[in-house]
Coordinates of C-alpha atoms and ligand atoms in Angstrom, one line a residue:
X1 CA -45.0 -60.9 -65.8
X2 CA -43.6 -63.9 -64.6
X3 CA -44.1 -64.7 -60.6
X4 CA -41.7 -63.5 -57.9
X5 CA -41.9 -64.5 -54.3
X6 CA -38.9 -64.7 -52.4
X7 CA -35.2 -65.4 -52.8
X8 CA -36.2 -69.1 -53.0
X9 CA -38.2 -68.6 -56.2
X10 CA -37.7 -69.2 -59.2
X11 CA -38.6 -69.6 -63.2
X12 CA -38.8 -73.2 -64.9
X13 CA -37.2 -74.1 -68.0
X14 CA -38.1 -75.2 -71.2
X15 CA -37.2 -79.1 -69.7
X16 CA -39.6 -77.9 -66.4
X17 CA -36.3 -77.5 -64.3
X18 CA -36.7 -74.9 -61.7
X19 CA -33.9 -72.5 -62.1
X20 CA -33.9 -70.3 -58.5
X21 CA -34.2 -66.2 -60.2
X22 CA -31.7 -65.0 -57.1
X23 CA -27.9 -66.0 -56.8
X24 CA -24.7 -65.1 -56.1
X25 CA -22.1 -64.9 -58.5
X26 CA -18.5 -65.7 -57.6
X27 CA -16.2 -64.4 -60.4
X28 CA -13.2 -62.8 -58.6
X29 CA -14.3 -63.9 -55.6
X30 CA -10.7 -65.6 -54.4
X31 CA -10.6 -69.5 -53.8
X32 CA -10.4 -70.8 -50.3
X33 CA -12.2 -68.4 -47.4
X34 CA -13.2 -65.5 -49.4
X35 CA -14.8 -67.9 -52.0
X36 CA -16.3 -70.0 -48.6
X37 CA -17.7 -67.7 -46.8
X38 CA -19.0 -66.2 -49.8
X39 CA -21.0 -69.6 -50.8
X40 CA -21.7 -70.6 -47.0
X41 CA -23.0 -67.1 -46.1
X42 CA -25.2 -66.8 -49.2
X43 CA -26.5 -70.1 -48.7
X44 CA -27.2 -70.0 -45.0
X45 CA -29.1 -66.9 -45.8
X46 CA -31.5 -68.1 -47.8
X47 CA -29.7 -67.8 -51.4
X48 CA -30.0 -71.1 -53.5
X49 CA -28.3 -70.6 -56.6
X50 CA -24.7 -70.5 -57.2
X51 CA -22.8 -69.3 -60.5
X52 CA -19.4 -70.5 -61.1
X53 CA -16.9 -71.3 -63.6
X54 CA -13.7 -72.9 -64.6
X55 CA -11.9 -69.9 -65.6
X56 CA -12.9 -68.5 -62.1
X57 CA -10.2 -70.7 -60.4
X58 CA -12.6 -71.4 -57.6
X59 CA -14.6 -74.2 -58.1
X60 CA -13.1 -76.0 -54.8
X61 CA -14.2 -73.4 -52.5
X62 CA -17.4 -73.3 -54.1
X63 CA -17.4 -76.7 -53.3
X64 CA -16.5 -76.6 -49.7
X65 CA -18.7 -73.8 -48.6
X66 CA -21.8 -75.9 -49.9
X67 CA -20.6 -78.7 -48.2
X68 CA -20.0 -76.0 -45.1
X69 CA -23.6 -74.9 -45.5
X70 CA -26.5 -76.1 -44.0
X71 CA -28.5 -76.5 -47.0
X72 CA -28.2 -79.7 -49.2
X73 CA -26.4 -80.1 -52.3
X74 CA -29.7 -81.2 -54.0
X75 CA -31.3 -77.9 -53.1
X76 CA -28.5 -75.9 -54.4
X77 CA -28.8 -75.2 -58.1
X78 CA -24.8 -74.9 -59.2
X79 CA -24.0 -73.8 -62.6
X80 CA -20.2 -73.8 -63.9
X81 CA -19.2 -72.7 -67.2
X82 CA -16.6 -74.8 -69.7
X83 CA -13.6 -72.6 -70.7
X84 CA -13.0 -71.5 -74.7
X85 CA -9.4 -73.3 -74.1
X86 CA -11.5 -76.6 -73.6
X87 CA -14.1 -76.0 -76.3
X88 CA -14.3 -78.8 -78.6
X89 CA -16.5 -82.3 -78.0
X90 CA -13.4 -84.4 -76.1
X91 CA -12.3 -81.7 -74.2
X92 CA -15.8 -80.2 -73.2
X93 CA -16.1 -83.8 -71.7
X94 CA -13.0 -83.8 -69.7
X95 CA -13.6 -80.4 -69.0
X96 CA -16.8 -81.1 -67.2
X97 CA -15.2 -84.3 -65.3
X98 CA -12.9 -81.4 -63.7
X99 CA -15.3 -79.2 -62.7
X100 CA -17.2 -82.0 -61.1
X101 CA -13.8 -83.2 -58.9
X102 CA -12.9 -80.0 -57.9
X103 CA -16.6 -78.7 -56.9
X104 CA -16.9 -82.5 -55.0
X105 CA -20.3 -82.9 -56.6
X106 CA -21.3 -85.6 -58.7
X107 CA -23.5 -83.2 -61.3
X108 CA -24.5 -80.0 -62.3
X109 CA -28.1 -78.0 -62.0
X110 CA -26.4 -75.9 -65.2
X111 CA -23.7 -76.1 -67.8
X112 CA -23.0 -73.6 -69.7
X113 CA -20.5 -72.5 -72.7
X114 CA -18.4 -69.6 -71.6
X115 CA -18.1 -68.2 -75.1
X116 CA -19.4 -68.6 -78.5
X117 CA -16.4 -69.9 -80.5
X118 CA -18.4 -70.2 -84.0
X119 CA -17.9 -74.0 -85.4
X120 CA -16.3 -75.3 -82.4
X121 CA -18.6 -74.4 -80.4
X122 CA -21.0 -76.5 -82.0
X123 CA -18.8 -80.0 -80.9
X124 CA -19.2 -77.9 -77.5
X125 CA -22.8 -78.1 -77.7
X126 CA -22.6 -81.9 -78.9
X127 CA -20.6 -82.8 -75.9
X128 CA -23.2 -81.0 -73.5
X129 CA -26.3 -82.8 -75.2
X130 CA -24.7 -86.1 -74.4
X131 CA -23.8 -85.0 -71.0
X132 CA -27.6 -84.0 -70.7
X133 CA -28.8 -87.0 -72.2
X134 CA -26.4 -88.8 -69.2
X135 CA -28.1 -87.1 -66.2
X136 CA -25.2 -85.7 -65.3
X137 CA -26.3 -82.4 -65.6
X138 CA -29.8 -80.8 -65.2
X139 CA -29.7 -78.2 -67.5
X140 CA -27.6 -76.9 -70.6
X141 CA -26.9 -73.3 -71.7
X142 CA -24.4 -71.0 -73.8
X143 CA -23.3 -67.3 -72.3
X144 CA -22.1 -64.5 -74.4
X145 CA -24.3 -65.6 -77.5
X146 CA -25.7 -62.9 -79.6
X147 CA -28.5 -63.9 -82.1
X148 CA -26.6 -64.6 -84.7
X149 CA -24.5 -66.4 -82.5
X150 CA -27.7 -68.3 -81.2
X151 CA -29.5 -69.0 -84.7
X152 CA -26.1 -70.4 -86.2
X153 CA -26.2 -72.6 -83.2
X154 CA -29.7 -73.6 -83.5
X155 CA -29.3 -75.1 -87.1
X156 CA -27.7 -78.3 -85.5
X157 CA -28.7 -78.8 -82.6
X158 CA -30.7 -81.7 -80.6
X159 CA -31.7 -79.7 -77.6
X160 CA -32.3 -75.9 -77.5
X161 CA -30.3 -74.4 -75.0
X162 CA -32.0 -73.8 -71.8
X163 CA -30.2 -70.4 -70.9
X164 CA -28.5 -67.9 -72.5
X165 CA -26.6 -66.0 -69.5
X166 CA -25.5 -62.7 -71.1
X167 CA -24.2 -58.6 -69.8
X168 CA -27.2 -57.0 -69.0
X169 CA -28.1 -54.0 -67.0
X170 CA -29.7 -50.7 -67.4
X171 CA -26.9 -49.2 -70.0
X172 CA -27.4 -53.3 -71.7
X173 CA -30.5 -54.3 -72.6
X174 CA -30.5 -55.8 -75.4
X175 CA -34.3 -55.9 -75.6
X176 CA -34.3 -57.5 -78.9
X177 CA -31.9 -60.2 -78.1
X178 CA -34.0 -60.6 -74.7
X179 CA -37.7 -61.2 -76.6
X180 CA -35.8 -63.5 -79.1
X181 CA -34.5 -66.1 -76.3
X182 CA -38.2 -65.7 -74.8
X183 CA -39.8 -66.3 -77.8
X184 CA -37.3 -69.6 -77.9
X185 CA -38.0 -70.7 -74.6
X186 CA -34.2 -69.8 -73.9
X187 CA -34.0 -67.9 -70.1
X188 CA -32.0 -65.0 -70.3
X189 CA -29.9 -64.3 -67.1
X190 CA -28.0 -61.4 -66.1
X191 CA -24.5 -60.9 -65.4
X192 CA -22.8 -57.9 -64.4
X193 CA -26.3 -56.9 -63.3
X194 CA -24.5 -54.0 -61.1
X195 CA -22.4 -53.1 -64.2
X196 CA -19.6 -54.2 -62.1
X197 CA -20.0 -51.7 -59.6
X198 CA -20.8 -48.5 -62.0
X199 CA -24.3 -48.7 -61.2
X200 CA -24.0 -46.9 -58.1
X201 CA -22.9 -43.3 -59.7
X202 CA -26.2 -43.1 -61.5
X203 CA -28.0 -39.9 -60.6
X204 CA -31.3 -41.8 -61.6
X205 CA -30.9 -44.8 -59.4
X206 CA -30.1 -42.4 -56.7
X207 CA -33.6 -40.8 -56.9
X208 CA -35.1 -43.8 -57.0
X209 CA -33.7 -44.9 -53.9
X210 CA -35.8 -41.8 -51.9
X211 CA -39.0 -43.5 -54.0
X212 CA -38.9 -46.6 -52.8
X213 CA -36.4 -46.6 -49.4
X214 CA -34.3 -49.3 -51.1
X215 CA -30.4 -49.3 -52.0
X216 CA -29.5 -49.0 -55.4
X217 CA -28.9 -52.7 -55.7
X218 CA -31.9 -53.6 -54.7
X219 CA -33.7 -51.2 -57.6
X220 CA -31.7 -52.6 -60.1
X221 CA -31.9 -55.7 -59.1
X222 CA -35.7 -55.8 -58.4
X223 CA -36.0 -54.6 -62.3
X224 CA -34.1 -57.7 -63.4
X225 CA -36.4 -60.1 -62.2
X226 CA -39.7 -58.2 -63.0
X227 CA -38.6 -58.5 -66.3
X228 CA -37.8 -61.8 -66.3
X229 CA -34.5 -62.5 -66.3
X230 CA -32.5 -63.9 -63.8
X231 CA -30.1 -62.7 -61.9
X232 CA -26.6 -63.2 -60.1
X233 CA -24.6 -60.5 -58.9
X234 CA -21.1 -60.7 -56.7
X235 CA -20.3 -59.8 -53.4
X236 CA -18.0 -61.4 -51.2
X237 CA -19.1 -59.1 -48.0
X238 CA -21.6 -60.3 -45.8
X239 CA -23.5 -57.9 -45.1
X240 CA -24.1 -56.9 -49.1
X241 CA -24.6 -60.6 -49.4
X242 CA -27.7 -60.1 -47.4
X243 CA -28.6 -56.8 -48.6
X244 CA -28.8 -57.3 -52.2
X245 CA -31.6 -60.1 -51.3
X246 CA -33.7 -58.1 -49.8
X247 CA -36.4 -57.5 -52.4
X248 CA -39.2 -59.2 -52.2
X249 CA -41.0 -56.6 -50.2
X250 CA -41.4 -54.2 -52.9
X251 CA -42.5 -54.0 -56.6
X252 CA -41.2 -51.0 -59.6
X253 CA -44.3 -49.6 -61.1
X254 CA -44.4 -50.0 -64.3
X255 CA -43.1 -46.8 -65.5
X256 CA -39.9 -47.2 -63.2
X257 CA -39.8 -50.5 -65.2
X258 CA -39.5 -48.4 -68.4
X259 CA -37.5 -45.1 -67.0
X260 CA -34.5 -48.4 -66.6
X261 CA -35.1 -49.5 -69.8
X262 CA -34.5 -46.3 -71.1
X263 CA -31.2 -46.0 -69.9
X264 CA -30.1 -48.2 -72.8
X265 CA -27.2 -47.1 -74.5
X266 CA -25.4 -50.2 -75.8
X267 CA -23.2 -49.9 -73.3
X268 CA -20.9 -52.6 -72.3
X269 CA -18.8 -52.6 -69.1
X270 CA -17.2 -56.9 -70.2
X271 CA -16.2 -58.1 -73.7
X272 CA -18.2 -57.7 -76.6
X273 CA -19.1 -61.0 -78.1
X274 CA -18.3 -60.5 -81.4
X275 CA -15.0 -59.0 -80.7
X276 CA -13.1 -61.0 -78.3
X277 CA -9.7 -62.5 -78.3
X278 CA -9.5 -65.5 -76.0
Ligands
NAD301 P1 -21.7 -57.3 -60.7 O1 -22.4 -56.4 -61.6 O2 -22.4 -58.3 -59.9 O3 -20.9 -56.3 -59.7 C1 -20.0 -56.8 -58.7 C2 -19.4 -55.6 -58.0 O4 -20.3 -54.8 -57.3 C3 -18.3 -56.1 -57.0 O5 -17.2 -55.2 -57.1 C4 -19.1 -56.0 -55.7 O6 -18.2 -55.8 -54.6 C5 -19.9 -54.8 -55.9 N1 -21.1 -54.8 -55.1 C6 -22.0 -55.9 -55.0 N2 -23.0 -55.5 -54.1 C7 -22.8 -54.3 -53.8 C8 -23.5 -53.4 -52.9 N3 -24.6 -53.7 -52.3 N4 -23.0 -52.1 -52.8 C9 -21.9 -51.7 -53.4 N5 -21.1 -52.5 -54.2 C10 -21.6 -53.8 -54.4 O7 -20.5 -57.9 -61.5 P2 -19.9 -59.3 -62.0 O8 -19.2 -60.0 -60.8 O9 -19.1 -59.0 -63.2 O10 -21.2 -60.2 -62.4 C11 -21.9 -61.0 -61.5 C12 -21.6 -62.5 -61.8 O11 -22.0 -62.8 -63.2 C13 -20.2 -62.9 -61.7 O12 -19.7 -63.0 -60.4 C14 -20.2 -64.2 -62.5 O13 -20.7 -65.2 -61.7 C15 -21.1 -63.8 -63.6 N6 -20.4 -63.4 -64.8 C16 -20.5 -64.1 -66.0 C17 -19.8 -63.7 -67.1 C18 -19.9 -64.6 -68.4 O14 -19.2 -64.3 -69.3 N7 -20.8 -65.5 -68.4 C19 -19.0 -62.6 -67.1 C20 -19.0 -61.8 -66.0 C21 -19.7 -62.2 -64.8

């Protein structure tokens, strides 16, 4: 099992970047305040990882409430995503210039295409080597890549992706897809970890709760990181902000561990990567 300490932690990379295992994600999270106070608050509390993307419409208010934080940019590990519209080697490039202007930041801790979009996004990948090679970005990953996805990918590449950020909870596990990325060196991160809010009508989790005196949340997302993927789920509210970091005082056995990996049921609650249409 990898190492967890607290909600500054985190797991290193293949390239030895650290890449904090706790942080907020920010889709549908609303541009200006929402989107601020979202960023600032997390931040402030101790959060240090931000997930964003282009297609979230809300890169400036990620922007501003780092700025509005009291933590430094370079302590804050931002990832942004380019958009399927922009796939392709030019536009990936100027895709990535606009993500930069409207977060105010000169680079990224994370890049990361959205979507696989089969030959295309293999320009895609070109254009995020170079921007790797340039320094202007710490870190370079896919999302949404199946392994098929990931070993058609592989056959041309320069650098193996560092990150492969997919749906996963309880009902997703994709245990197969998660050992193949570890075995690549690829971290697998979470999204949708709360299956978008479903998580909370599970009798099981609900029982688990009396075991341990923690909120669902908290379970589930305790049983992300002891298995070693990394994790970002969304709140906008403060106090669930705070909440849902509050689990570093507390381990799953083992078997608890297993019970949640038993819920798997292939289960999506987002798109289906190898039926999407945009
Ligand atoms: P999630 O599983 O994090 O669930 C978010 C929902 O749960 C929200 O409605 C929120 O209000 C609610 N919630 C959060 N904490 C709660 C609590 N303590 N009690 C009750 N309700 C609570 O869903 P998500 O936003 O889809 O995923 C998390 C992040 O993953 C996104 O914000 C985004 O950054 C990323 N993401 C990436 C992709 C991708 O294609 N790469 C797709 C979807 C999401």
């Amino acid at each position: 099992m990898k190492r967890i300490t607290d909600l500054q932690g985190s797991f290193e990379l293949h390239n030895g970047v650290q890449m904090p295992y706790f942080g907020l994600g920010v889709y549908q999270s609303e541009d200006g305040n929402e989107v601020i106070n979202a960023v600032k608050t997390a931040l402030n509390h101790g959060y240090r990882h931000i997930d964003t993307a282009a297609i979230y419409y809300n890169e400036e208010g990620v922007g501003t409430g780092i700025r509005k934080s009291n933590v430094d940019r370079k302590d804050v590990f931002l990832t942004s995503k380019v958009w399927n519209t922009d796939q392709g080697y030019d536009s990936t490039l100027k895709a990535f210039d606009a993500s930069l202007e409207r977060l105010g930041t000169d680079y990224l801790d994370l890049y990361l295409v959205h979507w696989p979009k089969g030959e295309l996004s293999k320009e895609t990948w070109k254009a995020l080597e170079k921007l790797y090679k340039e320094k202007r970005v710490r870190a370079i990953g896919v999302s949404n890549f199946l392994r098929h996805h990931l070993e058609d990918l592989l056959t041309s590449v320069e650098i193996v992706p560092m990150v492969n950020q997919m749906e996963f909870h309880p009902y997703l596990v994709q245990q197969d897809l998660v050992d193949f990325c570890n075995s690549n060196g690829i971290q697998y991160q979470a999204w949708s970890p709360l299956m978008q809010g479903n998580i909370f009508d599970l009798d099981i989790m609900k029982d688990l709760t009396l075991k341990y005196n923690k909120t669902i949340a908290q379970i589930v997302l305790r049983w992300d990181l002891q298995k070693g993927v990394v994790t970002i789920p969304k709140s906008s509210k403060k106090e669930r902000i705070v909440a849902n970091s509050d689990l570093f005082n507390f381990e799953l056995s083992e078997e608890d561990v297993q019970l949640l990996d038993g819920l798997d049921k292939g289960k999506r609650f987002g798109p289906d990567p190898d039926n999407f249409d945009f």
